[in-house]
Amino acid sequence: MGVRLKMGAAMVCLLALGAGAQTAPQTVRIQTYAGSTGPLQAVVASAKGFCGKHGIECELKVLNSGPLGMQTLVGKTIDVAMPEINAAIASAAGGADVQLLSGSVARPIFTLVARSDVKLPNLAKGYPAVMHDLKGMKIGVTARGAGSELQLVQLLRSAGMSAADVTMVPVGGPGTAYAALVTGKQVDALMMFQPVKTLCAISRNCVKVVDPAAGEGPADVLAQDGASTPFVARREWIEANPRLVTALLAAFADAEAWAKKPENFEELVRIYEPITPLKVPDADAIRRSWLKDSLAVYSLNLKRSAVQAAIRQAEADKLITRHVDVARFVSSHAPQ
């Protein structure tokens, strides 16, 4: 009898351990960007407990360029990257077995700006004429081969120019990029994501040159609206973890809905204050303006036609030499 009781107790312990193991949250490692709103859905899901609500743990890893995020993803140090669409396409065309998991930012994220003392005689004419004013200038991009460079190349080529007409300089994220443009004057212009556009508008130290998010630029770049900056994961990870993927996207959906409610804006500002330190005059006003403007561009929905447009443009610009099949490239989990 004593042996049976001991065996029964042991079985109860084993079952309890097994139940505990099953309920332990799985960790999802997600790329984020320093000094930017980055993957808003992931940032808010982590800060507000939406990941925990759906039984997972979201761990944010700072990787300040799309190519670095993709390299880290392929190397299995993170599970989800957030590159600009062209960087994701380039990675897939290069042989990485990755899929677009969902959207994150729908509209084009990069704006071309120039320092206020740079002569732009065709600025009032807009795109494409103004691009010719930049010939021979130094233009800052986040990193060589990053989405900022790839989209700049598209703007140049559609204006009848080439990448050889300018000098591209890697300047990192918005903080270091703005300093390189305005303070150090190491570059004349930037192809950069927010908050640089807002910094320029408020400080008047720089001016907007071309803003695809506002409908400026070539039609083939504007056609990518709806797939600008997606969440990307390895195919094998997606296929091995269908429930985890469903939980992650549910947490992201909750976070996006929460962030877009006007009554939550003040708390959203508090979430982003430590993430987006701004050492400039009127920092709080800039952050608030930038956050309000940014909310409209976020969407988990992924427009398949926009992905196809981006692939077509990458092929036309010879950014890739191997075709990427949109049906295989987009995960069946991706909302639309």
Coordinates of C-alpha atoms in Angstrom, one line a residue:
M1 CA 0.0 0.0 0.0
G2 CA 2.8 2.4 0.9
V3 CA 4.5 1.8 -2.4
R4 CA 1.2 2.5 -4.2
L5 CA 0.8 5.7 -2.3
K6 CA 4.3 6.8 -3.1
M7 CA 3.8 6.0 -6.8
G8 CA 0.5 7.9 -6.8
A9 CA 2.1 10.9 -5.2
A10 CA 4.9 10.8 -7.8
M11 CA 2.4 10.7 -10.6
V12 CA 0.6 13.7 -9.2
C13 CA 3.9 15.6 -9.0
L14 CA 4.8 14.7 -12.6
L15 CA 1.4 15.8 -13.8
A16 CA 1.7 19.0 -11.9
L17 CA 5.1 19.7 -13.4
G18 CA 3.8 18.9 -16.9
A19 CA 0.8 21.3 -16.4
G20 CA 3.2 24.0 -15.2
A21 CA 5.4 23.5 -18.3
Q22 CA 2.4 23.7 -20.6
T23 CA 1.2 27.0 -19.0
A24 CA 4.6 28.6 -18.9
P25 CA 4.6 31.5 -21.4
Q26 CA 6.7 31.2 -24.5
T27 CA 9.0 34.1 -25.2
V28 CA 8.9 35.8 -28.6
R29 CA 12.0 38.0 -29.3
I30 CA 11.1 41.0 -31.5
Q31 CA 13.2 43.6 -33.2
T32 CA 12.7 47.2 -32.1
Y33 CA 14.4 50.5 -32.9
A34 CA 16.0 53.0 -30.5
G35 CA 14.6 56.5 -30.5
S36 CA 11.6 55.7 -32.7
T37 CA 8.0 54.5 -32.3
G38 CA 9.3 51.3 -34.0
P39 CA 7.1 48.3 -33.8
L40 CA 4.3 50.1 -31.9
Q41 CA 2.1 47.0 -31.7
A42 CA 4.9 45.1 -29.9
V43 CA 6.0 48.0 -27.7
V44 CA 2.4 48.6 -26.5
A45 CA 1.6 44.9 -26.2
S46 CA 4.6 44.4 -23.9
A47 CA 4.0 47.6 -21.9
K48 CA 0.3 47.0 -21.4
G49 CA 0.3 43.3 -20.7
F50 CA -1.4 42.2 -23.9
C51 CA 1.3 39.6 -24.5
G52 CA 0.7 38.1 -21.1
K53 CA -3.0 38.2 -21.6
H54 CA -2.5 35.9 -24.6
G55 CA -0.1 33.6 -22.7
I56 CA 3.2 34.8 -24.2
E57 CA 6.1 37.0 -23.2
C58 CA 7.3 39.6 -25.7
E59 CA 11.0 40.5 -25.4
L60 CA 12.1 43.6 -27.4
K61 CA 15.6 43.6 -28.9
V62 CA 17.1 46.9 -30.2
L63 CA 18.5 46.5 -33.7
N64 CA 18.6 49.8 -35.5
S65 CA 18.4 48.8 -39.2
G66 CA 16.4 46.5 -41.3
P67 CA 19.3 44.5 -42.7
L68 CA 20.7 43.9 -39.2
G69 CA 17.2 42.8 -38.1
M70 CA 17.0 40.3 -41.0
Q71 CA 20.5 39.0 -40.3
T72 CA 19.7 38.5 -36.6
L73 CA 16.4 36.8 -37.6
V74 CA 18.0 34.4 -40.0
G75 CA 20.6 33.7 -37.3
K76 CA 17.8 32.8 -34.9
T77 CA 18.7 35.3 -32.3
I78 CA 15.3 36.9 -32.7
D79 CA 12.0 35.5 -33.8
V80 CA 10.4 38.5 -35.4
A81 CA 12.0 41.3 -37.4
M82 CA 10.6 44.6 -38.5
P83 CA 12.4 45.7 -41.7
E84 CA 11.3 48.0 -44.4
I85 CA 9.7 45.9 -47.2
N86 CA 12.6 46.3 -49.6
A87 CA 15.0 44.9 -47.0
A88 CA 12.7 41.9 -46.4
I89 CA 12.4 41.3 -50.2
A90 CA 16.2 41.5 -50.6
S91 CA 16.7 39.0 -47.8
A92 CA 14.2 36.5 -49.4
A93 CA 15.7 37.0 -52.8
G94 CA 19.1 36.2 -51.3
G95 CA 17.9 32.8 -50.1
A96 CA 16.5 33.5 -46.6
D97 CA 13.4 31.3 -46.0
V98 CA 11.3 34.0 -44.4
Q99 CA 7.7 35.1 -44.6
L100 CA 5.8 38.3 -43.9
L101 CA 3.9 37.6 -40.7
S102 CA 1.7 40.7 -40.8
G103 CA 1.8 44.4 -41.5
S104 CA 3.1 46.9 -38.9
V105 CA 3.5 50.3 -40.7
A106 CA 1.3 50.5 -43.8
R107 CA 2.6 53.8 -45.3
P108 CA 6.1 54.5 -46.5
I109 CA 8.2 55.4 -43.5
F110 CA 11.1 57.3 -45.0
T111 CA 11.1 61.0 -45.7
L112 CA 13.8 62.8 -47.7
V113 CA 14.8 66.0 -45.9
A114 CA 17.6 68.5 -46.4
R115 CA 19.3 71.1 -44.2
S116 CA 17.8 74.5 -44.4
D117 CA 20.9 76.1 -45.8
V118 CA 21.2 73.6 -48.7
K119 CA 20.2 75.2 -52.0
L120 CA 17.2 73.6 -53.6
P121 CA 16.1 75.8 -56.5
N122 CA 13.4 73.2 -57.6
L123 CA 12.0 72.6 -54.1
A124 CA 8.7 74.3 -55.0
K125 CA 8.3 72.1 -58.1
G126 CA 8.5 69.0 -56.0
Y127 CA 9.2 65.5 -57.2
P128 CA 10.9 64.6 -59.6
A129 CA 12.5 68.0 -60.4
V130 CA 13.8 68.6 -56.9
M131 CA 15.8 65.4 -56.9
H132 CA 18.2 66.9 -59.5
D133 CA 19.1 69.6 -56.9
L134 CA 20.7 66.9 -54.8
K135 CA 23.2 65.8 -57.4
G136 CA 26.7 65.6 -55.9
M137 CA 25.5 65.9 -52.3
K138 CA 25.9 63.6 -49.3
I139 CA 22.7 61.9 -48.2
G140 CA 22.4 60.1 -44.9
V141 CA 20.8 56.7 -44.7
T142 CA 20.3 54.4 -41.7
A143 CA 22.8 51.8 -43.0
R144 CA 24.2 50.7 -46.3
G145 CA 21.7 48.2 -47.9
A146 CA 18.9 49.3 -45.6
G147 CA 15.4 50.2 -46.7
S148 CA 16.3 53.9 -46.5
E149 CA 19.0 53.4 -49.1
L150 CA 16.8 51.2 -51.3
Q151 CA 13.9 53.6 -51.3
L152 CA 16.3 56.5 -52.0
V153 CA 17.6 54.6 -55.0
Q154 CA 14.0 54.2 -56.3
L155 CA 13.4 57.9 -55.9
L156 CA 16.6 58.7 -57.8
R157 CA 16.0 56.2 -60.7
S158 CA 12.4 57.3 -61.2
A159 CA 13.7 60.9 -61.5
G160 CA 16.1 59.8 -64.3
M161 CA 19.1 59.7 -62.0
S162 CA 21.2 56.9 -60.4
A163 CA 22.7 56.1 -57.1
A164 CA 26.1 57.3 -58.5
D165 CA 24.7 60.9 -58.6
V166 CA 24.9 61.2 -54.8
T167 CA 27.1 59.9 -52.0
M168 CA 25.2 57.8 -49.4
V169 CA 26.5 57.9 -45.9
P170 CA 25.4 55.6 -43.0
V171 CA 24.3 57.8 -40.1
G172 CA 22.3 55.4 -37.9
G173 CA 18.9 56.1 -36.4
P174 CA 17.0 59.4 -36.2
G175 CA 19.0 60.8 -33.2
T176 CA 22.5 60.4 -34.7
A177 CA 21.1 61.2 -38.2
Y178 CA 19.6 64.5 -37.2
A179 CA 22.9 65.5 -35.4
A180 CA 24.9 64.5 -38.5
L181 CA 22.6 66.7 -40.7
V182 CA 22.1 69.8 -38.5
T183 CA 25.0 69.9 -36.0
G184 CA 27.9 68.2 -37.6
K185 CA 26.9 69.0 -41.1
Q186 CA 28.4 65.7 -42.2
V187 CA 25.6 65.2 -44.7
D188 CA 23.4 67.6 -46.7
A189 CA 20.2 65.5 -46.6
L190 CA 18.7 62.5 -45.0
M191 CA 16.4 59.6 -46.1
M192 CA 15.1 58.9 -42.6
F193 CA 12.1 57.8 -40.6
Q194 CA 10.4 59.7 -37.8
P195 CA 10.9 61.8 -35.7
V196 CA 13.2 63.5 -38.2
K197 CA 10.3 64.8 -40.3
T198 CA 8.7 66.3 -37.2
L199 CA 12.0 67.7 -35.9
C200 CA 12.5 69.5 -39.2
A201 CA 9.0 70.9 -39.3
I202 CA 9.2 72.3 -35.7
S203 CA 12.8 73.3 -35.6
R204 CA 13.0 74.6 -39.2
N205 CA 16.7 73.5 -39.2
C206 CA 15.8 71.3 -42.2
V207 CA 13.1 71.1 -44.9
K208 CA 11.0 68.3 -46.3
V209 CA 12.1 67.4 -49.9
V210 CA 10.0 64.3 -50.7
D211 CA 7.5 62.6 -48.5
P212 CA 6.1 59.4 -50.0
A213 CA 3.7 59.0 -46.9
A214 CA 2.1 62.2 -48.1
G215 CA 1.7 60.9 -51.6
E216 CA 4.9 62.5 -53.0
G217 CA 7.2 60.5 -55.3
P218 CA 6.9 58.0 -58.1
A219 CA 3.8 55.9 -58.6
D220 CA 5.6 52.6 -58.2
V221 CA 6.9 53.6 -54.7
L222 CA 3.4 55.0 -53.7
A223 CA 1.9 51.6 -54.8
Q224 CA 3.8 50.0 -51.9
D225 CA 1.5 51.8 -49.4
G226 CA -0.1 49.0 -47.4
A227 CA 3.1 46.9 -47.0
S228 CA 5.7 49.5 -46.1
T229 CA 7.2 47.9 -43.0
P230 CA 6.0 44.4 -42.1
F231 CA 6.7 42.0 -39.3
V232 CA 8.8 39.1 -40.7
A233 CA 9.6 35.7 -39.3
R234 CA 11.3 32.5 -40.4
R235 CA 9.0 30.1 -42.2
E236 CA 10.1 27.1 -40.0
W237 CA 9.3 29.1 -36.8
I238 CA 5.9 30.1 -38.1
E239 CA 5.0 26.5 -39.2
A240 CA 6.3 25.0 -35.9
N241 CA 4.4 27.5 -33.7
P242 CA 0.9 28.1 -35.1
R243 CA -0.7 28.7 -31.7
L244 CA 2.1 31.0 -30.7
V245 CA 1.8 33.0 -33.9
T246 CA -2.0 33.3 -33.4
A247 CA -1.5 34.5 -29.8
L248 CA 1.2 37.0 -30.9
L249 CA -1.0 38.6 -33.6
A250 CA -3.9 38.7 -31.2
A251 CA -1.7 40.6 -28.7
F252 CA -0.6 43.0 -31.5
A253 CA -4.2 43.6 -32.5
D254 CA -5.2 44.4 -28.9
A255 CA -2.2 46.8 -28.7
E256 CA -3.0 48.6 -31.9
A257 CA -6.6 49.1 -31.0
W258 CA -5.7 50.4 -27.6
A259 CA -3.0 52.8 -28.9
K260 CA -5.4 54.4 -31.4
K261 CA -8.1 55.3 -28.8
P262 CA -7.8 59.0 -28.1
E263 CA -8.4 58.5 -24.3
N264 CA -5.2 56.4 -24.1
F265 CA -2.9 59.0 -25.8
E266 CA -1.5 60.4 -22.5
E267 CA -0.5 57.0 -21.4
L268 CA 1.0 56.2 -24.8
V269 CA 3.2 59.3 -24.4
R270 CA 4.4 58.0 -21.0
I271 CA 5.2 54.6 -22.6
Y272 CA 7.3 56.3 -25.3
E273 CA 9.0 59.0 -23.2
P274 CA 11.9 56.7 -22.0
I275 CA 12.1 55.0 -25.4
T276 CA 12.4 58.3 -27.4
P277 CA 14.7 60.7 -25.5
L278 CA 14.9 64.0 -27.4
K279 CA 17.7 66.4 -26.5
V280 CA 16.2 69.3 -28.4
P281 CA 14.1 72.4 -27.5
D282 CA 10.3 71.6 -27.3
A283 CA 11.1 67.9 -26.9
D284 CA 7.7 67.1 -25.4
A285 CA 5.7 69.0 -28.1
I286 CA 7.8 67.3 -30.8
R287 CA 7.1 63.8 -29.3
R288 CA 3.4 64.5 -29.0
S289 CA 3.1 65.8 -32.5
W290 CA 5.1 62.9 -33.9
L291 CA 3.1 60.2 -32.0
K292 CA -0.2 61.7 -33.2
D293 CA 1.0 61.7 -36.8
S294 CA 2.4 58.2 -36.5
L295 CA -0.7 56.5 -35.2
A296 CA -2.5 56.7 -38.5
V297 CA 0.2 54.8 -40.4
Y298 CA 0.2 51.7 -38.2
S299 CA -1.8 48.7 -39.4
L300 CA -1.4 44.9 -39.0
N301 CA -3.3 44.4 -42.2
L302 CA -0.9 43.5 -45.1
K303 CA -2.0 44.5 -48.6
R304 CA -0.9 41.8 -51.0
S305 CA -1.0 44.0 -54.0
A306 CA 1.4 46.4 -52.2
V307 CA 3.8 43.5 -51.6
Q308 CA 3.6 42.6 -55.2
A309 CA 4.2 46.2 -56.2
A310 CA 7.3 46.3 -54.0
I311 CA 8.7 43.1 -55.6
R312 CA 8.0 44.4 -59.1
Q313 CA 9.9 47.6 -58.3
A314 CA 12.8 45.8 -56.7
E315 CA 13.1 43.7 -59.9
A316 CA 12.8 46.7 -62.2
D317 CA 15.5 48.6 -60.2
K318 CA 17.7 45.5 -60.2
L319 CA 17.8 45.5 -56.4
I320 CA 17.2 41.7 -56.6
T321 CA 18.1 39.1 -59.3
R322 CA 16.0 36.3 -58.0
H323 CA 12.1 36.4 -58.2
V324 CA 10.2 36.4 -55.0
D325 CA 6.8 34.7 -55.2
V326 CA 4.3 36.7 -53.2
A327 CA 2.1 33.7 -52.5
R328 CA 5.0 32.0 -50.8
F329 CA 6.4 35.1 -49.3
V330 CA 3.3 36.2 -47.4
S331 CA 2.2 33.9 -44.4
S332 CA -1.3 32.6 -44.4
H333 CA -1.5 34.1 -40.9
A334 CA -1.1 37.6 -42.2
P335 CA -4.3 39.7 -41.8
Q336 CA -5.6 41.6 -44.7

